[in-house]
PDB file of C-alpha atoms in Angstrom:
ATOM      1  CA  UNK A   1     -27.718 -42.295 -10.449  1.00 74.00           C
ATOM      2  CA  UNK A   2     -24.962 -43.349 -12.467  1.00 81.00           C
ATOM      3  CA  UNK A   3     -23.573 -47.421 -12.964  1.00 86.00           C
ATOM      4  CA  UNK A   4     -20.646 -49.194 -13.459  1.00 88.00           C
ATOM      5  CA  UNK A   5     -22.659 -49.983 -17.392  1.00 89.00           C
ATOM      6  CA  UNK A   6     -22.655 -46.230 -17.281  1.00 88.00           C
ATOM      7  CA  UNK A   7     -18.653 -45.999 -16.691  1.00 92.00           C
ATOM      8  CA  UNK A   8     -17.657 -48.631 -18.878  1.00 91.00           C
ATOM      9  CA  UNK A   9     -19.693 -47.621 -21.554  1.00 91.00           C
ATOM     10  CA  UNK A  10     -18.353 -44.026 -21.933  1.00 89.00           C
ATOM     11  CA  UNK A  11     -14.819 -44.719 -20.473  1.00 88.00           C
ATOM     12  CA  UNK A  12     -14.415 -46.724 -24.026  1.00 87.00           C
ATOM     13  CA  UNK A  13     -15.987 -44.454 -26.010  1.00 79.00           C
ATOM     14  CA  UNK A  14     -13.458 -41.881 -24.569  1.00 71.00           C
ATOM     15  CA  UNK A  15     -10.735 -44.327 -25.119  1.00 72.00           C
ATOM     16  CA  UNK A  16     -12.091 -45.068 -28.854  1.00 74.00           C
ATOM     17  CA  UNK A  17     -12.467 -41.575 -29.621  1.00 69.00           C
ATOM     18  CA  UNK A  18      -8.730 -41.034 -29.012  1.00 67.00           C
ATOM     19  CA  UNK A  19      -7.925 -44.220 -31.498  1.00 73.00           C
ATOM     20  CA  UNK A  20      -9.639 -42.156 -34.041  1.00 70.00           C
ATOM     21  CA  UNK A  21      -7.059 -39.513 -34.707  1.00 64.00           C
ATOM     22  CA  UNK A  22      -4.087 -41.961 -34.863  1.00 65.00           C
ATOM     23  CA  UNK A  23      -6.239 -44.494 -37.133  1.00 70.00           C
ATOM     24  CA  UNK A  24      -6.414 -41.410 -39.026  1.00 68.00           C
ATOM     25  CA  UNK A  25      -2.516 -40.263 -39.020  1.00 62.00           C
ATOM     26  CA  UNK A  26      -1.521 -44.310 -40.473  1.00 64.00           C
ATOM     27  CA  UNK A  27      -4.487 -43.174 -43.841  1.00 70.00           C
ATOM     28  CA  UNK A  28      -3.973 -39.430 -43.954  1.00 72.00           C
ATOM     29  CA  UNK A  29      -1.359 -37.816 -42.791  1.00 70.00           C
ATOM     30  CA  UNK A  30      -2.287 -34.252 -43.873  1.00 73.00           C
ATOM     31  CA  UNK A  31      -6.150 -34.299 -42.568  1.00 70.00           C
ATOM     32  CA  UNK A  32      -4.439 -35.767 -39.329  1.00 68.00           C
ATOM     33  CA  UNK A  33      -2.298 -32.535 -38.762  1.00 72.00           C
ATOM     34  CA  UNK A  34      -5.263 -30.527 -39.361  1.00 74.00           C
ATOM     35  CA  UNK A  35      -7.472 -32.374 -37.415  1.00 71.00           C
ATOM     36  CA  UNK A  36      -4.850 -32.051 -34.165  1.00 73.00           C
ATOM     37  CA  UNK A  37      -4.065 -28.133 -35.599  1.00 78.00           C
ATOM     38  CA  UNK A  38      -7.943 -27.177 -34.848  1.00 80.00           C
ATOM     39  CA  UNK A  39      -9.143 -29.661 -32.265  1.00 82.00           C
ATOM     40  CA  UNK A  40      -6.322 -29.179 -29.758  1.00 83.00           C
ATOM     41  CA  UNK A  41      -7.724 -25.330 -28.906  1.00 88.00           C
ATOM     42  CA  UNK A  42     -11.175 -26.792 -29.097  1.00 90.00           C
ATOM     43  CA  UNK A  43      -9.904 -29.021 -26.398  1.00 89.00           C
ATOM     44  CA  UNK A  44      -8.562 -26.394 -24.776  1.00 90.00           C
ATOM     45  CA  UNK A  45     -12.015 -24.684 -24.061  1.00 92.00           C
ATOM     46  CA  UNK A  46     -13.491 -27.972 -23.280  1.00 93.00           C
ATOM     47  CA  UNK A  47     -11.236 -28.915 -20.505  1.00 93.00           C
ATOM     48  CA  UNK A  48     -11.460 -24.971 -19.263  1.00 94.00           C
ATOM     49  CA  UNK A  49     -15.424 -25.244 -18.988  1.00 94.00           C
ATOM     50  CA  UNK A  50     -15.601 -29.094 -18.005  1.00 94.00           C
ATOM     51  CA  UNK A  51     -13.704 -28.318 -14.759  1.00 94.00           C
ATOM     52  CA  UNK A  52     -14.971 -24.583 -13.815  1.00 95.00           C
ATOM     53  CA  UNK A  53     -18.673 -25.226 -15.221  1.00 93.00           C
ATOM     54  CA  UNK A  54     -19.327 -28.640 -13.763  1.00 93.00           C
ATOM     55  CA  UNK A  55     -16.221 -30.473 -12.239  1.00 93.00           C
ATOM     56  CA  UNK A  56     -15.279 -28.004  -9.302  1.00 94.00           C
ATOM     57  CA  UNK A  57     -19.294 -26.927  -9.256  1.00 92.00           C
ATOM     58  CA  UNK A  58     -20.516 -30.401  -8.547  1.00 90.00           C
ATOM     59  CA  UNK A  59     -17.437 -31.017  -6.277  1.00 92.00           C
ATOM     60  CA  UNK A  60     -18.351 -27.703  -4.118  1.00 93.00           C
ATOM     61  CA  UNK A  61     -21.754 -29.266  -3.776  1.00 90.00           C
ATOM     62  CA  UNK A  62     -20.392 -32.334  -2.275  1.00 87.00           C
ATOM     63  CA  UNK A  63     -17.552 -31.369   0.157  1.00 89.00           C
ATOM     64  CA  UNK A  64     -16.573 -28.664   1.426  1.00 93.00           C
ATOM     65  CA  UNK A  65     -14.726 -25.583  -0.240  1.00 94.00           C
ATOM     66  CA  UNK A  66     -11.486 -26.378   1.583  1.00 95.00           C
ATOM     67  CA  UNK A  67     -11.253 -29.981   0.279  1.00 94.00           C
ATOM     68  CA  UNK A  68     -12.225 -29.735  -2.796  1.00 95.00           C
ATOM     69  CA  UNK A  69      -9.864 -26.864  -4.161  1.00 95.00           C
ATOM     70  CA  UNK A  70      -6.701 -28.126  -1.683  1.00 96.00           C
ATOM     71  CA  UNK A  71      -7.238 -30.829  -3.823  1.00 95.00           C
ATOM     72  CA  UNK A  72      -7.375 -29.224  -6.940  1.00 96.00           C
ATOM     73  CA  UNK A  73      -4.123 -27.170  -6.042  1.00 96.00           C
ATOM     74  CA  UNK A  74      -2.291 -30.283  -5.246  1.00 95.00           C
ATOM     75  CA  UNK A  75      -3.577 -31.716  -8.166  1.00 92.00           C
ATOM     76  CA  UNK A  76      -1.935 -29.216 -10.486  1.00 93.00           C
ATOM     77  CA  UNK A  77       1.198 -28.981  -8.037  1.00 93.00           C
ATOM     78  CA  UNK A  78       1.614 -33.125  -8.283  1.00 91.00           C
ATOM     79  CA  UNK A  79       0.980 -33.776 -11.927  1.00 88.00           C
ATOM     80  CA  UNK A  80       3.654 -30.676 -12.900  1.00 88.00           C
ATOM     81  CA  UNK A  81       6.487 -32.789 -10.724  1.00 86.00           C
ATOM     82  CA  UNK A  82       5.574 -35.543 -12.481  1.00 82.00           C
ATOM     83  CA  UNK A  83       6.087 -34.391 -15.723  1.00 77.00           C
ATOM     84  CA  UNK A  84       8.757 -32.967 -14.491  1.00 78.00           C
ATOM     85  CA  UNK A  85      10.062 -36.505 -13.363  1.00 74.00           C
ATOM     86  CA  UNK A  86       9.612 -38.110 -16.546  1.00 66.00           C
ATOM     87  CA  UNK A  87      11.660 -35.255 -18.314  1.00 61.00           C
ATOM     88  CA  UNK A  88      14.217 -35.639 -15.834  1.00 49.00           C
ATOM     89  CA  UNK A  89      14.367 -39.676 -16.539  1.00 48.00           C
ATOM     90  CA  UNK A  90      14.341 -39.385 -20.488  1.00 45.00           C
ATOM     91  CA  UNK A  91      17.358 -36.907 -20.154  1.00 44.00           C
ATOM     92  CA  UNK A  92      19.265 -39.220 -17.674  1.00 45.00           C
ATOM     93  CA  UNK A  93      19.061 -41.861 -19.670  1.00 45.00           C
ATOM     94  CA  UNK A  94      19.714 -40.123 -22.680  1.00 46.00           C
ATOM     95  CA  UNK A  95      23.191 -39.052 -20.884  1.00 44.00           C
ATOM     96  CA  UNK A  96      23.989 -42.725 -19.873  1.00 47.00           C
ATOM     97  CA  UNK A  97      23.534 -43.854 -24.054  1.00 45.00           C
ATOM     98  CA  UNK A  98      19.856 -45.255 -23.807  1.00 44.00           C
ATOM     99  CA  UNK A  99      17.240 -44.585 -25.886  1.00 49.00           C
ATOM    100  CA  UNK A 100      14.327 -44.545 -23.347  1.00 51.00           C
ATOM    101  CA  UNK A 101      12.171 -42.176 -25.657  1.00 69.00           C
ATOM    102  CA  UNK A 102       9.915 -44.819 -27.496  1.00 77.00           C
ATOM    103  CA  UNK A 103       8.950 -46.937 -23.962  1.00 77.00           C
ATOM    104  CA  UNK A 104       8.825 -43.327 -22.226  1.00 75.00           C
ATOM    105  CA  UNK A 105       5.588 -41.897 -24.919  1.00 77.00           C
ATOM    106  CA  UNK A 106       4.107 -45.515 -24.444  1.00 81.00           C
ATOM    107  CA  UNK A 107       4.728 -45.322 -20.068  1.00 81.00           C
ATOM    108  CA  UNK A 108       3.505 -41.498 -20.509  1.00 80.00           C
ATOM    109  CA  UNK A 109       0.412 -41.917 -22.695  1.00 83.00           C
ATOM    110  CA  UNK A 110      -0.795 -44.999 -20.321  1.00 86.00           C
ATOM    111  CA  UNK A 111      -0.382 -43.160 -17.365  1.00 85.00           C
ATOM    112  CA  UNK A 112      -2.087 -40.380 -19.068  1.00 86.00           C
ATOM    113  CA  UNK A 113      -5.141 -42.500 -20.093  1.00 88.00           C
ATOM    114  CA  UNK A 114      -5.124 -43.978 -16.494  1.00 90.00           C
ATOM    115  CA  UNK A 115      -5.612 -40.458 -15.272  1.00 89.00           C
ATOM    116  CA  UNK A 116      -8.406 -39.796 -17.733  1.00 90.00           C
ATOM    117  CA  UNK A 117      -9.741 -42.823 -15.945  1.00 92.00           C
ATOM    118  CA  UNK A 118      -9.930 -41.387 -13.308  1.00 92.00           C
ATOM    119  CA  UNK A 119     -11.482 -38.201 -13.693  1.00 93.00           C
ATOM    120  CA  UNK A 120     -14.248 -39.876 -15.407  1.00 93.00           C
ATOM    121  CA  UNK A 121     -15.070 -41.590 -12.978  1.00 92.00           C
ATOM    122  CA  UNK A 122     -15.224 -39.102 -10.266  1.00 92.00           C
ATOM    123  CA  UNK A 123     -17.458 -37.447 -12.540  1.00 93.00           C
ATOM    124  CA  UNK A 124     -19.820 -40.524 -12.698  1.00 93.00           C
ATOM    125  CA  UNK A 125     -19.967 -40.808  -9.064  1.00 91.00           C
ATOM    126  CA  UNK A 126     -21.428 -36.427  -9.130  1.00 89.00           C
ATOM    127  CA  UNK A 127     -23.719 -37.677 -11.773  1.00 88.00           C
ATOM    128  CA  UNK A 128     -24.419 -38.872 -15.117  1.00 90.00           C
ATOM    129  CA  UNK A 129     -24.314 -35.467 -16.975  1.00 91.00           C
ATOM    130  CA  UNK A 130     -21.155 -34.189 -15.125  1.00 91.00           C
ATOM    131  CA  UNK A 131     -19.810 -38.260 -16.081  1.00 92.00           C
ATOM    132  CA  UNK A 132     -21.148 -37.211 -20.086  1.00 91.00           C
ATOM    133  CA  UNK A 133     -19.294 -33.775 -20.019  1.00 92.00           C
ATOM    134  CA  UNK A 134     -16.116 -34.999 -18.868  1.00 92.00           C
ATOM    135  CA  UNK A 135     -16.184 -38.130 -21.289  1.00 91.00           C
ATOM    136  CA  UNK A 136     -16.119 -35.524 -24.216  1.00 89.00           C
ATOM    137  CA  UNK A 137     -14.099 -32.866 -22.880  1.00 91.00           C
ATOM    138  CA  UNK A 138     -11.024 -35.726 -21.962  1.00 89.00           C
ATOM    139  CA  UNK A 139     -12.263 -37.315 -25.600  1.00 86.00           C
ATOM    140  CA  UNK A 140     -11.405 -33.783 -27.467  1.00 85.00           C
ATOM    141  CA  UNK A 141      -8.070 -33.175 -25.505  1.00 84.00           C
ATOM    142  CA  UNK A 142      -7.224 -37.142 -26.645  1.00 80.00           C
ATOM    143  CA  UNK A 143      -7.667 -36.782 -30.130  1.00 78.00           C
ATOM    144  CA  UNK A 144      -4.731 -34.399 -30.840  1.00 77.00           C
ATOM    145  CA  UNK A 145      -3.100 -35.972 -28.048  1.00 78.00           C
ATOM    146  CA  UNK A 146      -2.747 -39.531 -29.571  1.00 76.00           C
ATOM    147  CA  UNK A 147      -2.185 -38.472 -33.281  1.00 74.00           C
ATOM    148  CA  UNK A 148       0.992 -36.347 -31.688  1.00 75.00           C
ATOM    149  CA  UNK A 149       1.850 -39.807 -29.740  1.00 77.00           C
ATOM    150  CA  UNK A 150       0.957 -42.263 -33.279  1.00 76.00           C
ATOM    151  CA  UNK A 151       3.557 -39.678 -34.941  1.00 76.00           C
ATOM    152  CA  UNK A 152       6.455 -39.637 -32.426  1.00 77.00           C
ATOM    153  CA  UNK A 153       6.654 -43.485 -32.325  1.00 79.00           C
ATOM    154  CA  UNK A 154       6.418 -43.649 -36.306  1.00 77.00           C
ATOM    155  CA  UNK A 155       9.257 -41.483 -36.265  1.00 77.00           C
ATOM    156  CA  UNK A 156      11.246 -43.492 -33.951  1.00 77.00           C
ATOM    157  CA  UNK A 157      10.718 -46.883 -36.355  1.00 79.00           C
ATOM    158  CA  UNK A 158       7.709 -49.087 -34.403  1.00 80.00           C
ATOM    159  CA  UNK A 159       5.742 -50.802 -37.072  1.00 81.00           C
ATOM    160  CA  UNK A 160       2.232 -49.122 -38.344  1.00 78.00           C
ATOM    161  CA  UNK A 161       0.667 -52.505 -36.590  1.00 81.00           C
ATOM    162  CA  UNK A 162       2.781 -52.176 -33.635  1.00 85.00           C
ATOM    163  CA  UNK A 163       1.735 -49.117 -33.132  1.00 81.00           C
ATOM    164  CA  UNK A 164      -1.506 -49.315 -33.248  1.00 81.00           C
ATOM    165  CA  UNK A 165      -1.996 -51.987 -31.190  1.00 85.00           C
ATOM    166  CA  UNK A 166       0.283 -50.657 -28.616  1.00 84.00           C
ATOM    167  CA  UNK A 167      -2.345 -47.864 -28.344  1.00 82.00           C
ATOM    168  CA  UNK A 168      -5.094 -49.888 -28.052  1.00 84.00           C
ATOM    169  CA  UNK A 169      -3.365 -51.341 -24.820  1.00 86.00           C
ATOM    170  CA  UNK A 170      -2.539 -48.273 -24.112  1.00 86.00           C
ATOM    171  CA  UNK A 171      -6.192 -46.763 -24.101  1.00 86.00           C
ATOM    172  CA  UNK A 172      -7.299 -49.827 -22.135  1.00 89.00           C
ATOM    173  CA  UNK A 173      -5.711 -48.267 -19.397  1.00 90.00           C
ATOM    174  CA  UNK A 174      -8.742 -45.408 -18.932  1.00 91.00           C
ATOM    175  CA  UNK A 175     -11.438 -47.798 -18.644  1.00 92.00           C
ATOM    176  CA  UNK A 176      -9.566 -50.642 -16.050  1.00 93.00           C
ATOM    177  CA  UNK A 177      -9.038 -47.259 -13.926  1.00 93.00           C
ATOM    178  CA  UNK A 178     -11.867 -45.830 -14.383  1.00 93.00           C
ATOM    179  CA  UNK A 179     -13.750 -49.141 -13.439  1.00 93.00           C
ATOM    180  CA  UNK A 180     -11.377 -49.138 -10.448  1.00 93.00           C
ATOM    181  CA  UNK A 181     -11.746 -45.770  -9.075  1.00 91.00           C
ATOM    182  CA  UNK A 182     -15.298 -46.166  -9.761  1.00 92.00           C
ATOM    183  CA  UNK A 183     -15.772 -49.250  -7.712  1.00 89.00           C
ATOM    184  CA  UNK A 184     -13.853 -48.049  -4.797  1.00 87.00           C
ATOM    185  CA  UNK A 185     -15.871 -44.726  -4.710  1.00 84.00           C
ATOM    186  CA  UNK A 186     -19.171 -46.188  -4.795  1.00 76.00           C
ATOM    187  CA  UNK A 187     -18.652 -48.681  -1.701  1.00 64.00           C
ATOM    188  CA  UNK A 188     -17.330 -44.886  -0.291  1.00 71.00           C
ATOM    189  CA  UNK A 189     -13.843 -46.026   0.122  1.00 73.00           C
ATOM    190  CA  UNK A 190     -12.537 -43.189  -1.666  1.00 77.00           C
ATOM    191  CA  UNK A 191     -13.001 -39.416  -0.332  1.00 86.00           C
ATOM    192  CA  UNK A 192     -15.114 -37.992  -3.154  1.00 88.00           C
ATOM    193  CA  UNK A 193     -14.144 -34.066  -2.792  1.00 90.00           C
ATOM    194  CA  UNK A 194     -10.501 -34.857  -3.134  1.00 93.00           C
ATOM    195  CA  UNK A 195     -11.319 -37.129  -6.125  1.00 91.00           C
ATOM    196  CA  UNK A 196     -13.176 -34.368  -7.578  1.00 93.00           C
ATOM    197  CA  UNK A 197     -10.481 -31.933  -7.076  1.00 94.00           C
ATOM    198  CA  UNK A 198      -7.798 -33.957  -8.186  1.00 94.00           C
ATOM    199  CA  UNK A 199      -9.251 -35.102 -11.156  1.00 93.00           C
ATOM    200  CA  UNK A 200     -10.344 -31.010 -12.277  1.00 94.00           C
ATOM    201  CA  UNK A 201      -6.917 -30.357 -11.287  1.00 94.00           C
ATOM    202  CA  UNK A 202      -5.241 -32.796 -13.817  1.00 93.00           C
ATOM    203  CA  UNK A 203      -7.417 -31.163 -16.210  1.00 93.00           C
ATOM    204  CA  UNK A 204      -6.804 -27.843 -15.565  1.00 93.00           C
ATOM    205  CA  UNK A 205      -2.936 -28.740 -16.098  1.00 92.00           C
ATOM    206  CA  UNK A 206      -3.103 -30.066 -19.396  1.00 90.00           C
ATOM    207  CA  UNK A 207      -4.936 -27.662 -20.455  1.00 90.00           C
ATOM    208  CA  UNK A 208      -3.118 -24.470 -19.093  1.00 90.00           C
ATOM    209  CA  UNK A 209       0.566 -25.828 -19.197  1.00 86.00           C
ATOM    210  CA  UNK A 210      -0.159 -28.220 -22.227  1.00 80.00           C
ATOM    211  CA  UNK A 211      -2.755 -27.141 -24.663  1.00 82.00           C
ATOM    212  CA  UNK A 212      -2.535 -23.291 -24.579  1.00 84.00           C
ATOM    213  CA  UNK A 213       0.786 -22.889 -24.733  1.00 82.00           C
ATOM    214  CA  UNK A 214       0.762 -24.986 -28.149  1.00 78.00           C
ATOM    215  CA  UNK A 215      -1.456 -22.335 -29.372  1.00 79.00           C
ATOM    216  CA  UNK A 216       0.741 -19.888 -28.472  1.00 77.00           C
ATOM    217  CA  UNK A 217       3.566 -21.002 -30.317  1.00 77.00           C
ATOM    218  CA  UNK A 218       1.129 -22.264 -33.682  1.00 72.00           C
ATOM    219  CA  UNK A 219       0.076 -18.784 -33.569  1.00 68.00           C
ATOM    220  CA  UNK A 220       3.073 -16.523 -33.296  1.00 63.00           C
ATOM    221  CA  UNK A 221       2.184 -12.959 -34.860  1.00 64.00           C
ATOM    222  CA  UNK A 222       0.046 -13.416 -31.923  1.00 61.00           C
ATOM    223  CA  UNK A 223      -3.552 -11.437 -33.491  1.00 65.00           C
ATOM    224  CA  UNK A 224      -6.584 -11.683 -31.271  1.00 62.00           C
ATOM    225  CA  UNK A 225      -8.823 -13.046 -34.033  1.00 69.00           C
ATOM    226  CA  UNK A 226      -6.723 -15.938 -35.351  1.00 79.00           C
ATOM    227  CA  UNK A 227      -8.673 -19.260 -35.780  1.00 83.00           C
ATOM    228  CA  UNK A 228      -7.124 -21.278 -33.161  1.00 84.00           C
ATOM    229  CA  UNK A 229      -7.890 -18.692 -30.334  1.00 85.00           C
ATOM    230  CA  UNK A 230     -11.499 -18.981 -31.035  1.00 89.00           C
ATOM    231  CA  UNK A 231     -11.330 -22.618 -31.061  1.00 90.00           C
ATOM    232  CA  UNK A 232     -10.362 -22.436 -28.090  1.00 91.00           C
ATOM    233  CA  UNK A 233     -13.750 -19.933 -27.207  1.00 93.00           C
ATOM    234  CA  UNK A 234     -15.341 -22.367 -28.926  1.00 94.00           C
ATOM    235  CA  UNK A 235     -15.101 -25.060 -26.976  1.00 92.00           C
ATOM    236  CA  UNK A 236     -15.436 -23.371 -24.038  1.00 94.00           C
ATOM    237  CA  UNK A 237     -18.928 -22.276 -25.298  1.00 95.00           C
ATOM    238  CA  UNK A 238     -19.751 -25.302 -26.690  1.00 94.00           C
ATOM    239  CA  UNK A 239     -19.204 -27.630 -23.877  1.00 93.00           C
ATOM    240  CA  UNK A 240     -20.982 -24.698 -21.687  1.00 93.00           C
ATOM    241  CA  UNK A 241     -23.939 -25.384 -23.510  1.00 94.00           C
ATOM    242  CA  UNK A 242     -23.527 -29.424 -23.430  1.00 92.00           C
ATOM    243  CA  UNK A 243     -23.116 -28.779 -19.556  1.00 92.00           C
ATOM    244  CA  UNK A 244     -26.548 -26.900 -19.402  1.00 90.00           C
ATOM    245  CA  UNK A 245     -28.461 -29.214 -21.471  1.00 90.00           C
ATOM    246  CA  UNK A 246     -27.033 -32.452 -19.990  1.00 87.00           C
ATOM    247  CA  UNK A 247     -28.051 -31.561 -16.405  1.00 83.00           C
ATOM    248  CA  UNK A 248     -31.399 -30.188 -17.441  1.00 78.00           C
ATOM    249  CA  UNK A 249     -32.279 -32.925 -19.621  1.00 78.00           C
ATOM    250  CA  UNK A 250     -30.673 -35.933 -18.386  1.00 74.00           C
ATOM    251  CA  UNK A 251     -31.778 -35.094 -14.760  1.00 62.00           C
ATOM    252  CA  UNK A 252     -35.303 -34.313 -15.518  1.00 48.00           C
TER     253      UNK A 252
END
């Protein structure tokens, strides 16, 4: 049975994880491009297999089929109007002569790590392997992520030091919520299907109307056996495997 050691412990390797790639963009520019070129389809397939292969499994085992996928529809349904909203408010502002854009990526990327949060800790209340696969799957989707978020604030003029500390805050954000949500599920104050589904459903978003469709457009001759497709087969397979070996070793 999973902890609140257990939550905090991989909540901040999750949020460390996603430090690495923008670390990486302040060095090395160039192996920071590749590294978000390749591991955002290898996200892609992690996210796919976290929430089909475990997530939604575990959640079906807990509540009922009804909850559990309402929730994952509204999940999807919610976090597309509120990307929608925050479109919406950058281009108002824009209009009106402010320059929202730099606090916008910083409000965005918080909220984002808060939902990571989140999700992990849903997982942690299934169990500890289903808490393990959805640490890495959210760490690989973060890692492109943040090195696209490090870049767009460089580009707008923050400091090198700003910046990274701003993401450190920033990142800070997964573990306080995922201590939170946690906390509240464990004293069963929280329903845990609709957690469940929420959290796969937030998943399943960015990866189907986030991830893949940067593929799409990195790969436009659009072959079947370009690289980045199979990384995105590959981690699908890959975390498949983790999924099988966490829950029979761990468990046993």
């Amino acid at each position: 049975m999973a902890n609140l050691g257990h939550v905090i412990f991989f909540s901040l390797i999750g949020g460390i994880f996603s430090l690495i790639g923008g670390a990486v963009l302040l060095r090395r520019k160039k192996i920071a491009e590749n590294l978000a070129a390749y591991g955002t389809p290898f996200a892609a397939g992690a996210l796919l297999s976290a929430v089909f292969l475990d997530l939604l499994k575990e959640g079906l085992e807990v509540s009922s089929a009804d909850t559990v996928l309402l929730a994952a529809l509204f999940g999807v349904v919610a976090f597309f109007f509120a990307e929608r909203f925050l479109h919406w408010f950058h281009h108002h502002h824009q209009h009106e002569g402010h320059d929202t854009t730099t606090s916008l990526i910083v409000i965005g990327d918080t909220a984002h790590n808060a939902l990571d949060g989140v999700a992990i800790a849903a997982a942690f209340l299934v169990s500890i392997p289903t808490g393990i696969v959805t640490t890495l799957a959210v760490a690989a989707h973060e890692i492109p992520q943040e090195i696209g978020d490090f870049g767009m604030l460089l580009s707008k003029g923050m400091a090198r030091r700003k910046v990274l500390l701003v993401n450190v805050f920033s990142a800070l954000a997964t573990t306080v919520m995922a201590v939170l949500a946690f906390s509240l599920g464990s004293e069963e104050n929280l329903p845990l299907g609709w957690l469940i589904g929420l959290s796969a459903g937030f998943l399943l978003y960015i990866a189907t109307s986030d991830i893949i469709p940067q593929i799409h457009e990195r790969t436009p001759n659009k072959r079947l056996f370009e690289l980045q497709p199979i990384l995105l087969l590959v981690g699908a397979v890959t975390v498949g495997l983790i999924i099988q070996l966490a829950h029979h070793f761990v468990e046993s």
